[in-house]
Coordinates of C-alpha atoms in Angstrom, one line a residue:
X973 CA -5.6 -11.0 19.0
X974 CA -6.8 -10.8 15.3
X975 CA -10.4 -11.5 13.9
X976 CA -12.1 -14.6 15.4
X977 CA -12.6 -16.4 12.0
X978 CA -8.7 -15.7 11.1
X979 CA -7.5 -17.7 14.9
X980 CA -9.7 -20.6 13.8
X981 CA -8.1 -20.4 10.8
X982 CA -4.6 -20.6 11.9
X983 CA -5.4 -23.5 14.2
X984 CA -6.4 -25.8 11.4
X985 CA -3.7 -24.5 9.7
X986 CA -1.6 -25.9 12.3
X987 CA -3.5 -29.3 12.8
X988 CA -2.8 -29.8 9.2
X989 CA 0.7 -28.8 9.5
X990 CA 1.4 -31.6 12.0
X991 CA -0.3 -33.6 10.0
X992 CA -3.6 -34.0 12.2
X993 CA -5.4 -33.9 8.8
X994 CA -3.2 -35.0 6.1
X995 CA -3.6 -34.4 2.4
X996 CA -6.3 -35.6 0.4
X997 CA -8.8 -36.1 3.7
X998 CA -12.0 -34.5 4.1
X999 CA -11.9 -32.2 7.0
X1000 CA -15.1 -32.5 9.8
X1001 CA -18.3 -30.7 8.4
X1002 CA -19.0 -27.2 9.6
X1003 CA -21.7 -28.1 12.4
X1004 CA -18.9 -30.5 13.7
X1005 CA -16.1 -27.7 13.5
X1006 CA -18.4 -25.4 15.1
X1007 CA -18.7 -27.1 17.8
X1008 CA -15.1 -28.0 18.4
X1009 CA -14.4 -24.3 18.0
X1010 CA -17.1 -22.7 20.5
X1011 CA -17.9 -20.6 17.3
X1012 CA -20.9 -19.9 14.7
X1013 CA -21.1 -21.9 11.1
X1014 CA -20.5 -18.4 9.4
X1015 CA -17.1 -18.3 11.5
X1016 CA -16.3 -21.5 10.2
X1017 CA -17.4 -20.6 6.6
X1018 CA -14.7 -17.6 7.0
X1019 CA -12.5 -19.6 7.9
X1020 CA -12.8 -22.3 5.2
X1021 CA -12.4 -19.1 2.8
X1022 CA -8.9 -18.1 4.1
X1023 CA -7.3 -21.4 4.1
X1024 CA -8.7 -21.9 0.9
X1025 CA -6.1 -18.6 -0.1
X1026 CA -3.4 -19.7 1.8
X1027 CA -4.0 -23.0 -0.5
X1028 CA -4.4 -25.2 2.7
X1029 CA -8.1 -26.3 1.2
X1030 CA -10.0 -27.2 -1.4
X1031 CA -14.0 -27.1 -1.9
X1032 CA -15.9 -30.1 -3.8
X1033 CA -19.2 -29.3 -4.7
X1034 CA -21.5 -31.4 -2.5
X1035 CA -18.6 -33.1 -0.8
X1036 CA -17.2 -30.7 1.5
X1037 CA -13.8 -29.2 2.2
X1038 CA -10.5 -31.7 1.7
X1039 CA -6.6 -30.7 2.8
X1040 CA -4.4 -30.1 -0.1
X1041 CA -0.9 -29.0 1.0
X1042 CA 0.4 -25.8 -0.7
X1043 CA 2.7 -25.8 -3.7
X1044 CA 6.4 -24.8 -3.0
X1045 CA 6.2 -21.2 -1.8
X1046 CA 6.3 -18.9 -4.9
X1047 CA 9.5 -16.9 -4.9
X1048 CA 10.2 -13.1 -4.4
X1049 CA 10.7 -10.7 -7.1
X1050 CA 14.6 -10.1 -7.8
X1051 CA 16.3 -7.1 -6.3
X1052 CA 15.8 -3.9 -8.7
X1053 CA 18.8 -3.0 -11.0
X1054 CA 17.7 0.2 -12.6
X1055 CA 19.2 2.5 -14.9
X1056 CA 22.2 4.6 -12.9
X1057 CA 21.7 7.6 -13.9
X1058 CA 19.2 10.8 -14.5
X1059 CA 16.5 10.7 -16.5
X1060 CA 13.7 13.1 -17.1
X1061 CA 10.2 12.3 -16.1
X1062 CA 7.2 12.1 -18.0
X1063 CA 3.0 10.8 -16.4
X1064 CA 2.0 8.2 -18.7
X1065 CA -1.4 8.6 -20.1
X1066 CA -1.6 4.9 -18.8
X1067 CA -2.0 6.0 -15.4
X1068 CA -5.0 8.3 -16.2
X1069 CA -6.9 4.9 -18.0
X1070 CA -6.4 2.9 -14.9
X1071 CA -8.7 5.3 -13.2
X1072 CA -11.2 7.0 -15.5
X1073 CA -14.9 6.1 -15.0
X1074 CA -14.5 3.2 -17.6
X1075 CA -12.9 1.0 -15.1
X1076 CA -15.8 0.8 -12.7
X1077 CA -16.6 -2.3 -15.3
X1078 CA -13.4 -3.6 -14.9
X1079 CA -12.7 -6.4 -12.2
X1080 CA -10.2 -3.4 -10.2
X1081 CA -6.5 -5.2 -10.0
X1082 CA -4.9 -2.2 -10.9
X1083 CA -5.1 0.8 -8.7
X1084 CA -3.9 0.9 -5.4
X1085 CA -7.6 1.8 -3.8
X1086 CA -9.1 -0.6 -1.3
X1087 CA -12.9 -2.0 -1.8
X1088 CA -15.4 0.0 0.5
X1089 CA -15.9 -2.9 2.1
X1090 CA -12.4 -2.5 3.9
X1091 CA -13.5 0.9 4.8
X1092 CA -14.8 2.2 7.7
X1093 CA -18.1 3.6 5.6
X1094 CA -20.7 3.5 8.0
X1095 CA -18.2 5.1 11.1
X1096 CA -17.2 8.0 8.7
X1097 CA -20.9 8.7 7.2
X1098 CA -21.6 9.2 10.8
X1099 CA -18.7 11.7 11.4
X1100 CA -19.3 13.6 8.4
X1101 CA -22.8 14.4 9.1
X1102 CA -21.9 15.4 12.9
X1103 CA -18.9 17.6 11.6
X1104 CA -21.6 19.0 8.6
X1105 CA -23.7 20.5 11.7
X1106 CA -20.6 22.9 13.0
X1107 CA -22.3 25.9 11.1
X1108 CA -20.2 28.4 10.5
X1109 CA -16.5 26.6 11.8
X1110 CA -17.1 24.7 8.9
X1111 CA -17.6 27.8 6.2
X1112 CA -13.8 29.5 7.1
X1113 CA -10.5 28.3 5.3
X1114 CA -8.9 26.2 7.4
X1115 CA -5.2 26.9 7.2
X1116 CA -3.0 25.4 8.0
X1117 CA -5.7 22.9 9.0
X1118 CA -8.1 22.8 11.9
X1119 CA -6.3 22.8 15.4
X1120 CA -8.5 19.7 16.4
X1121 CA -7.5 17.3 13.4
X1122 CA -3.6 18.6 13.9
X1123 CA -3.6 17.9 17.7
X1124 CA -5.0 14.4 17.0
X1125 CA -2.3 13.7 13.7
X1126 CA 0.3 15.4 16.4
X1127 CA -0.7 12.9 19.5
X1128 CA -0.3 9.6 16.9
X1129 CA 3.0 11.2 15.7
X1130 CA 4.2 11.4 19.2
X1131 CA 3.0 8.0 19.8
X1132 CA 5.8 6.9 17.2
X1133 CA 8.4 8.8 18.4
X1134 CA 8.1 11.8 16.8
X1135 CA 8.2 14.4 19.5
X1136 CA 5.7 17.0 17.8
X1137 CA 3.1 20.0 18.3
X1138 CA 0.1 20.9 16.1
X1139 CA 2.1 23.6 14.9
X1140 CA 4.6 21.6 13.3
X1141 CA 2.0 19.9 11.0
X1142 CA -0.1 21.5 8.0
X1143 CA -3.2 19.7 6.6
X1144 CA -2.9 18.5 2.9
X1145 CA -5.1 17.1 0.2
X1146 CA -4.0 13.8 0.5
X1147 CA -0.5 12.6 0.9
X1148 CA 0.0 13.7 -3.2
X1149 CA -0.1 16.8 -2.6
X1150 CA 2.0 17.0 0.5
X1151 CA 4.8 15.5 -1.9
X1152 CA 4.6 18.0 -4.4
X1153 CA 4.7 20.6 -1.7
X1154 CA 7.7 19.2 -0.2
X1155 CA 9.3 18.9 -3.5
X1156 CA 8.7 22.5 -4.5
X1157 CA 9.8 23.6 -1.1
X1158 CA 13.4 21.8 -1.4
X1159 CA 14.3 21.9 -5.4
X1160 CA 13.8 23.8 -8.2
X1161 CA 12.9 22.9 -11.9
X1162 CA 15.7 20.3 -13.7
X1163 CA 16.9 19.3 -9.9
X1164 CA 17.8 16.1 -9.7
X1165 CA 15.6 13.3 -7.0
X1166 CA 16.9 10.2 -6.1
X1167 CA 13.2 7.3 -5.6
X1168 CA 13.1 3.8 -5.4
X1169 CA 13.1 1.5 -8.6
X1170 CA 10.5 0.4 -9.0
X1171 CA 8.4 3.5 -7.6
X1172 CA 4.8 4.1 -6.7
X1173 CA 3.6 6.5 -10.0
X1174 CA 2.3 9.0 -8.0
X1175 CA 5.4 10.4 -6.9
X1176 CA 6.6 10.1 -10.4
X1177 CA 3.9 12.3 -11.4
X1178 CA 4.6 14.7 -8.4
X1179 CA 8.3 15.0 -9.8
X1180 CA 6.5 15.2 -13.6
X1181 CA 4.7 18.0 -12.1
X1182 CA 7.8 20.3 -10.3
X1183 CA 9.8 19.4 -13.6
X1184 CA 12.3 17.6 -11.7
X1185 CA 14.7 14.7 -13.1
X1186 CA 15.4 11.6 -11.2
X1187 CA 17.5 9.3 -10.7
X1188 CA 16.4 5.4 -9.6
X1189 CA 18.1 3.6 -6.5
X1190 CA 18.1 -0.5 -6.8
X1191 CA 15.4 -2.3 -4.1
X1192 CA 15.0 -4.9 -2.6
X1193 CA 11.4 -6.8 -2.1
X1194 CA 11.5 -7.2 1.4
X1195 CA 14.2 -4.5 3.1
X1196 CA 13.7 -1.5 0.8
X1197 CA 15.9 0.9 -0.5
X1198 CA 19.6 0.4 -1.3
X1199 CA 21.3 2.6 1.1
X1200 CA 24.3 1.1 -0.9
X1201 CA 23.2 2.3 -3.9
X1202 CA 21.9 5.5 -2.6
X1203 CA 25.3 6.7 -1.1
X1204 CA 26.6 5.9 -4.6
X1205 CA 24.5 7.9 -6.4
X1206 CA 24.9 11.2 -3.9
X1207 CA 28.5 10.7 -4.7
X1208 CA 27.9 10.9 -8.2
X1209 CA 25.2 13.1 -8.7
X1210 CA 23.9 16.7 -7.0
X1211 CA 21.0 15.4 -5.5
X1212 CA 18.5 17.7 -4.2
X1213 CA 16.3 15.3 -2.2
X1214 CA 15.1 12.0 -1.5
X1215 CA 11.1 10.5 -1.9
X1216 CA 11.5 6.8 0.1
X1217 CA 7.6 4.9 0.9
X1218 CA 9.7 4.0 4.0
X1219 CA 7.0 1.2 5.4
X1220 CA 4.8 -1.4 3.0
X1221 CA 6.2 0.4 -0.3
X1222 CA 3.9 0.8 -3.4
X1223 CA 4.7 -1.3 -5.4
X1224 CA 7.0 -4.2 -3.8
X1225 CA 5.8 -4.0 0.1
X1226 CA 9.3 -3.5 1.1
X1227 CA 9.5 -2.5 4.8
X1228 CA 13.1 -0.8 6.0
X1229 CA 13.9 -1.9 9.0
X1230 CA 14.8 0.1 11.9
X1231 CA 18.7 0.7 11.4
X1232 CA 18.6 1.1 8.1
X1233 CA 15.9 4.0 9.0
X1234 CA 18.1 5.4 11.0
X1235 CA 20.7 5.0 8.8
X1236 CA 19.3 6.8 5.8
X1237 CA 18.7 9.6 8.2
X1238 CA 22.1 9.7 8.9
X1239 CA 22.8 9.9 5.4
X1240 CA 21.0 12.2 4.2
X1241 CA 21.6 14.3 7.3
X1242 CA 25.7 14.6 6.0
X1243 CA 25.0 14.9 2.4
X1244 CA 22.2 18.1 3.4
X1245 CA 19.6 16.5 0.8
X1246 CA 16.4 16.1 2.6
X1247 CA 14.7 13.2 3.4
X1248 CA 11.0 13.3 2.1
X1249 CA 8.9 10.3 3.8
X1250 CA 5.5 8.6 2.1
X1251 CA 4.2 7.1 5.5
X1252 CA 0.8 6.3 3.4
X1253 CA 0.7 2.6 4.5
X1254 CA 2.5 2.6 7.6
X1255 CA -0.8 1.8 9.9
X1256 CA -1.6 -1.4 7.4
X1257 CA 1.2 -3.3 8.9
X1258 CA 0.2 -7.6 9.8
X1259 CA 1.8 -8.8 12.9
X1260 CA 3.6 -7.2 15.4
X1261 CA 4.2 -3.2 16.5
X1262 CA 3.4 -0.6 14.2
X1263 CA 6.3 0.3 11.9
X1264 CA 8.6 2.9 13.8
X1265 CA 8.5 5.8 10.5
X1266 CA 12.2 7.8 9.6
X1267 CA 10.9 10.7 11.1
X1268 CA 11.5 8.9 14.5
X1269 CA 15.0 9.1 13.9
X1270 CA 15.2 13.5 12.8
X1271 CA 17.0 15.1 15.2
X1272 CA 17.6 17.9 12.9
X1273 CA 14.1 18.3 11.0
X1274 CA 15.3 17.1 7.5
X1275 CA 12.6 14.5 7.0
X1276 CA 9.8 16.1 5.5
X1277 CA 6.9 13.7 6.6
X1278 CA 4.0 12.9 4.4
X1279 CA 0.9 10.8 4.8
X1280 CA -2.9 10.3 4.5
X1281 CA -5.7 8.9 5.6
X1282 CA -6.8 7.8 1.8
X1283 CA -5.4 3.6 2.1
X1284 CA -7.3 3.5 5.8
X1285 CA -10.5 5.9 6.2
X1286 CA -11.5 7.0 3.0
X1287 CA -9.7 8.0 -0.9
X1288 CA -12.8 10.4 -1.2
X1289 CA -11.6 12.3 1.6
X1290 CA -8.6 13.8 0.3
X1291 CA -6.8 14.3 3.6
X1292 CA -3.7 13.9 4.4
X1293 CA -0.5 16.0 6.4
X1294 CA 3.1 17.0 6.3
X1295 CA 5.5 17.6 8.9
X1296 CA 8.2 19.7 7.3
X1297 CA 10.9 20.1 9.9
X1298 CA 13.5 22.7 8.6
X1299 CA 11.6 23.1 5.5
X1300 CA 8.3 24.1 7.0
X1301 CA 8.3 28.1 6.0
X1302 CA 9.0 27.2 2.8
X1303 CA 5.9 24.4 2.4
X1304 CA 3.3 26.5 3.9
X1305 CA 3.9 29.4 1.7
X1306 CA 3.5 26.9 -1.2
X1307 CA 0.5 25.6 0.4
X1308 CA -0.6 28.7 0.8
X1309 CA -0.5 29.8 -2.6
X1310 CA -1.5 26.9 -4.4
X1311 CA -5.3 26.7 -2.8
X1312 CA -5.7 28.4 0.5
X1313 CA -6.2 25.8 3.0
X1314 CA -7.8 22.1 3.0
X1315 CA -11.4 21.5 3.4
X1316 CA -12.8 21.3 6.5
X1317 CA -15.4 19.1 7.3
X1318 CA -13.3 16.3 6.3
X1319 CA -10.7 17.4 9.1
X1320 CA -13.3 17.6 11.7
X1321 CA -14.7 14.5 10.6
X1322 CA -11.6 12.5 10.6
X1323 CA -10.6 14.1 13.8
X1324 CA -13.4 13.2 16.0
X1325 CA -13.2 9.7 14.7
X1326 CA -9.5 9.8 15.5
X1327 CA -10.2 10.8 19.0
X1328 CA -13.0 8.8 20.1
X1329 CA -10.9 5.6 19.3
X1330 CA -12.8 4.4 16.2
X1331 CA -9.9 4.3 14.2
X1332 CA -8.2 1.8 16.2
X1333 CA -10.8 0.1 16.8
X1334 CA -11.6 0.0 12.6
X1335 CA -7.5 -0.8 12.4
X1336 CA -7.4 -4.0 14.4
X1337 CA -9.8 -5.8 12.0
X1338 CA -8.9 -3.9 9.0
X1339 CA -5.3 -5.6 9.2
X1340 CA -6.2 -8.6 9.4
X1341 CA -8.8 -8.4 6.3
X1342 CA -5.9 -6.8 4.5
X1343 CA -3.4 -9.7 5.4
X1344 CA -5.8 -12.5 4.7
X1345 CA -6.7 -10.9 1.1
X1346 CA -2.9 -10.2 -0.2
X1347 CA -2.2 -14.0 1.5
X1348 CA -5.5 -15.2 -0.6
X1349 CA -4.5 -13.3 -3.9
X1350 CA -0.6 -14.6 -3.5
X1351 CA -1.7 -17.9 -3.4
X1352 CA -4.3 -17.8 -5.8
X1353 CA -1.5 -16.0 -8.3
X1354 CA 1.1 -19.5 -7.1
X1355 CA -1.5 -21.9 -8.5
X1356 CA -3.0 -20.1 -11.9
X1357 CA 0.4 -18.2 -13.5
X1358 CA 3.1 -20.4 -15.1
X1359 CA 6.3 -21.6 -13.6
X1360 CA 9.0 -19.0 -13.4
X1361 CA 6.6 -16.6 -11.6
X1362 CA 8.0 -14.7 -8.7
X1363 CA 5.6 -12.5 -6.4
X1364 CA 6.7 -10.3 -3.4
X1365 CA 5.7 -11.2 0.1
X1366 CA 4.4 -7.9 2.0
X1367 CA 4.3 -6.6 5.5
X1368 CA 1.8 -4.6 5.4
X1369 CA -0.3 -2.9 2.7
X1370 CA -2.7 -4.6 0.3
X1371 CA -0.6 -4.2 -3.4
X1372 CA 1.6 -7.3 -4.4
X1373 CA 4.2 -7.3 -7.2
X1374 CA 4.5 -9.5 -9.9
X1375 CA 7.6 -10.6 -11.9
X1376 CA 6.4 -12.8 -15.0
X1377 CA 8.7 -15.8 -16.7
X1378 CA 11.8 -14.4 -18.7
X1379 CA 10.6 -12.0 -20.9
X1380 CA 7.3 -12.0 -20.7
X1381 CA 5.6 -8.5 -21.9
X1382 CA 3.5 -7.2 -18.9
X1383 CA 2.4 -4.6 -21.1
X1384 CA 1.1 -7.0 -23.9
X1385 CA -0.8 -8.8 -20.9
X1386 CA -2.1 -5.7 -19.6
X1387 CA -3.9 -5.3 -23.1
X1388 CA -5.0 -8.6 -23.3
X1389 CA -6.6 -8.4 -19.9
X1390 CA -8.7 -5.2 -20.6
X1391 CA -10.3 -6.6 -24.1
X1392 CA -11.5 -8.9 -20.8
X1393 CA -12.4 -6.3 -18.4
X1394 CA -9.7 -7.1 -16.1
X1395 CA -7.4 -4.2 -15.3
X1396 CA -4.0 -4.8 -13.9
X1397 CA -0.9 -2.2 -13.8
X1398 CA 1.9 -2.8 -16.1
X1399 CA 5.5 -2.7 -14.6
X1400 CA 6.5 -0.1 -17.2
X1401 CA 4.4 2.7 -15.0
X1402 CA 6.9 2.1 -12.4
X1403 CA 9.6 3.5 -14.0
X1404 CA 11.0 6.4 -15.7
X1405 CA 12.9 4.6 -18.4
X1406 CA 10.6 1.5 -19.1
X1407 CA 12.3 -1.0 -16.8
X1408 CA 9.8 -3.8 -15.3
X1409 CA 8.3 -4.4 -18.7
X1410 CA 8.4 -8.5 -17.7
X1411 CA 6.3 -7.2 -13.8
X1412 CA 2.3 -6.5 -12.6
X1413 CA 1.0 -4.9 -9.9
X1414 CA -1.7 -6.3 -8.3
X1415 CA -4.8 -4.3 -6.0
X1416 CA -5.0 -7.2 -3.4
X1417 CA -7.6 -5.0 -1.1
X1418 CA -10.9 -6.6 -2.9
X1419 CA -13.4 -9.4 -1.3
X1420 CA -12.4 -12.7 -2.8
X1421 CA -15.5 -13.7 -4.8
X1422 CA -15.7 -16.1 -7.9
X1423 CA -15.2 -12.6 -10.5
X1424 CA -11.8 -12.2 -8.9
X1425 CA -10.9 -15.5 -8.7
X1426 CA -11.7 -15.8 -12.2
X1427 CA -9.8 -13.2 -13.2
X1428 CA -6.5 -14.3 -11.9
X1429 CA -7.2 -17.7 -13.2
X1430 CA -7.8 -15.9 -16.7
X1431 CA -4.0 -13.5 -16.4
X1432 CA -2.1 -17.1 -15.7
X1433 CA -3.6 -18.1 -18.9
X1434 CA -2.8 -14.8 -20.4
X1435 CA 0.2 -14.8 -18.9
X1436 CA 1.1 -18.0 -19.9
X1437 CA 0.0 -17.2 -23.3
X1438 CA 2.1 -14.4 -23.7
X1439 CA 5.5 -15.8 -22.1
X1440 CA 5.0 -18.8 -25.2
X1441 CA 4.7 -15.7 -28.0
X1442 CA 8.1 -14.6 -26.8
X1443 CA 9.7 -17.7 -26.2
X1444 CA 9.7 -17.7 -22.6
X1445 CA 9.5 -21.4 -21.6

């Protein structure tokens, strides 16, 4: 059904799409709306906000709200064309300044960490402190994760199609660390690891961490991963796995649909290279069913699943899970013996908010918060950067990519924008071998308020700035 403010929203939306109220006229004054709608001023209010992001409105001070027909729709990203073949890895030091306790001055664009105001704060303090009173159950090392918190990861596995018992799942410290535990189960040291280009830098770190090389697969904004591309490279290369964000990837929102799920499966399944799956945003999803994930499609326990509650419930938390199929001896030993277990009260905590249903309940509004923000901030980035800007169109999730005019230096922005105390992530973080220089990454999951808005209004300028030092017209 969505959020009440959002439905009033997409029916004025459509009045001024049929040209009810055309461009230029003032719309009827909040009492007046209110009214019409059977809803409160402050509904209203919200929903002047959103259209405003979608670009539908704009406020005059002391005149009210008029209609202003969005710009052309800014265009998509191009599809990725990386480098072909292996390269070693190597964290940037970059990565570590986009979250150091500096930042917290910074208007947050960069990292992918929603606002607490997106989070369900006051339902988890509440869980916490009822889990904190389980004396001693909450003193033990819980491995491989409390039976509670497993049974309820294992029922919303099920749900998906992924036919599962709590013994099939170990609890992880977020879904990081279930990555580098699948990796280590499934390579060794100079193996070879076939991501998406451009890839969330996370699991470049992971494969930084287990010493692994990699090799980049081209992708495209909307459908993902090149399974083209992929089946290329495993006849070229001895890969030894595969790391895909399957559903609202970090950092172009791409979304695989169902066959070409199935078909990477399938793939992967004849080459014998596992299949490890970052589910991380698969509950954010807009409109429509929930994302099926790969693992619905294992009939043979090569997809080692991975995902958290971190981008829904709480970063703090650090708790996330693996299913690893075939490979499950082989990650709970190296779970085992790299620290013990995963804390507790955070799994009883998450758990009993899982099964008493407030994290559906949280997820029904929480969607729609995250799609009117990333449809706010895409506008918003249409109007203020220069022509020649293309920005990707999400599913799901709350990070949007940007790809500037020609060869416009990202990076060079990025500085810019700090001296400002605006932090944004540079495409070159994205890659192993510097590719995306001319790309940003935007943190879409903040309120809208006049700082933010600001600060995109300022990175068109910069951008715009920097794209005339190099000659971009």
């Amino acid at each position: 059904m969505g959020i009440l403010y959002s439905r009033v929203a997409d029916q004025l939306q459509t009045l001024i799409d049929e040209g009810v109220y055309r461009e230029g006229e003032r719309l009827p004054g909040v009492r007046v709306l209110s009214r019409q709608f059977g809803v409160s001023v402050s509904t209203i209010l919200q929903a002047h906000q959103t259209l405003e992001g979608r670009g539908y409105l704009e406020a005059r001070e002391r005149s009210g709200h008029f209609v202003r027909l969005p710009k052309l729709d800014t265009p998509e990203p191009a599809m990725s064309q990386p480098r072909s073949e292996p390269s070693p890895v190597s964290a940037r030091d970059m990565a570590l300044e986009l979250c150091s306790d500096d930042q917290k001055r910074m208007v947050p664009l960069a990292a992918a960490i929603p606002h607490p105001d997106f989070l369900p704060v006051r339902q988890i303090q509440q869980a916490t402190l009822w889990a904190a009173r389980h004396g001693y159950e909450t003193l033990d090392y819980a491995f491989p994760g409390k039976s509670v918190f497993r049974r309820q990861v294992a029922q919303r596995m099920t749900a998906l199609g992924c036919l599962l018992t709590p013994d099939d799942i170990l609890a992880t410290n977020g879904a990081q660390e279930a990555i580098i535990l699948a990796l280590r189960a499934v390579t060794e040291p100079g193996d070879i690891v076939a991501v998406e280009s451009p890839s969330f830098p996370g699991i470049l770190q992971a494969l930084d961490v287990v010493g692994l090389r990699v090799i980049e697969i081209p992708t495209h904004p909307t459908d993902g991963l090149s399974l083209e591309g992929l089946e290329l490279a495993l006849e070229q290369w001895p890969i030894k796995a595969c790391v895909v964000v399957t559903n609202h990837s970090n950092p172009m929102g791409a979304r695989l649909p169902d066959e070409r799920k199935q078909a990477l499966v399938a793939m992967l399944e004849r080459a014998r290279v596992p299949l490890i799956e970052d589910d991380i945003y698969g509950d954010l999803y807009f409109d429509g069913e929930r994302p099926r994930p790969a693992k619905a499609f294992d009939r043979t326990g090569n997809v080692i699943y991975c995902s958290s509650f971190s981008k829904t419930i709480s970063p703090g938390l650090r708790l996330g899970w693996m299913i690893p199929g075939r490979y499950h001896a082989e990650a709970r030993q190296q779970k085992y013996f790299s620290n013990l277990a995963t804390a507790t009260v955070p799994q009883l905590a998450v758990a009993r908010f899982l099964e008493q249903g407030g994290y559906d309940r949280y997820l029904r509004q929480a969607r729609q918060c995250y799609r009117d923000a990333v449809e706010r901030m895409r506008g918003a980035v249409g109007r203020a950067f220069p022509e020649g800007t293309a920005v990707s169109r999400p599913q799901g999730g709350f990070v949007l990519w940007v790809q500037l005019p020609g060869k416009t230096s990202g990076t060079r922005v990025y500085q810019l924008a700090r001296e400002e105390a605006i932090n944004v992530a540079p495409g070159r973080m994205f890659s192993t071998t510097d590719k995306y220089e001319n790309c940003l990454r935007l943190n879409g999951a903040n309120p809208w308020s006049d700082r933010v808005e600001w600060a995109i209004q300022r990175l068109g300028a910069l951008v715009e700035q920097v794209a005339g030092e190099s000659g971009t017209d």
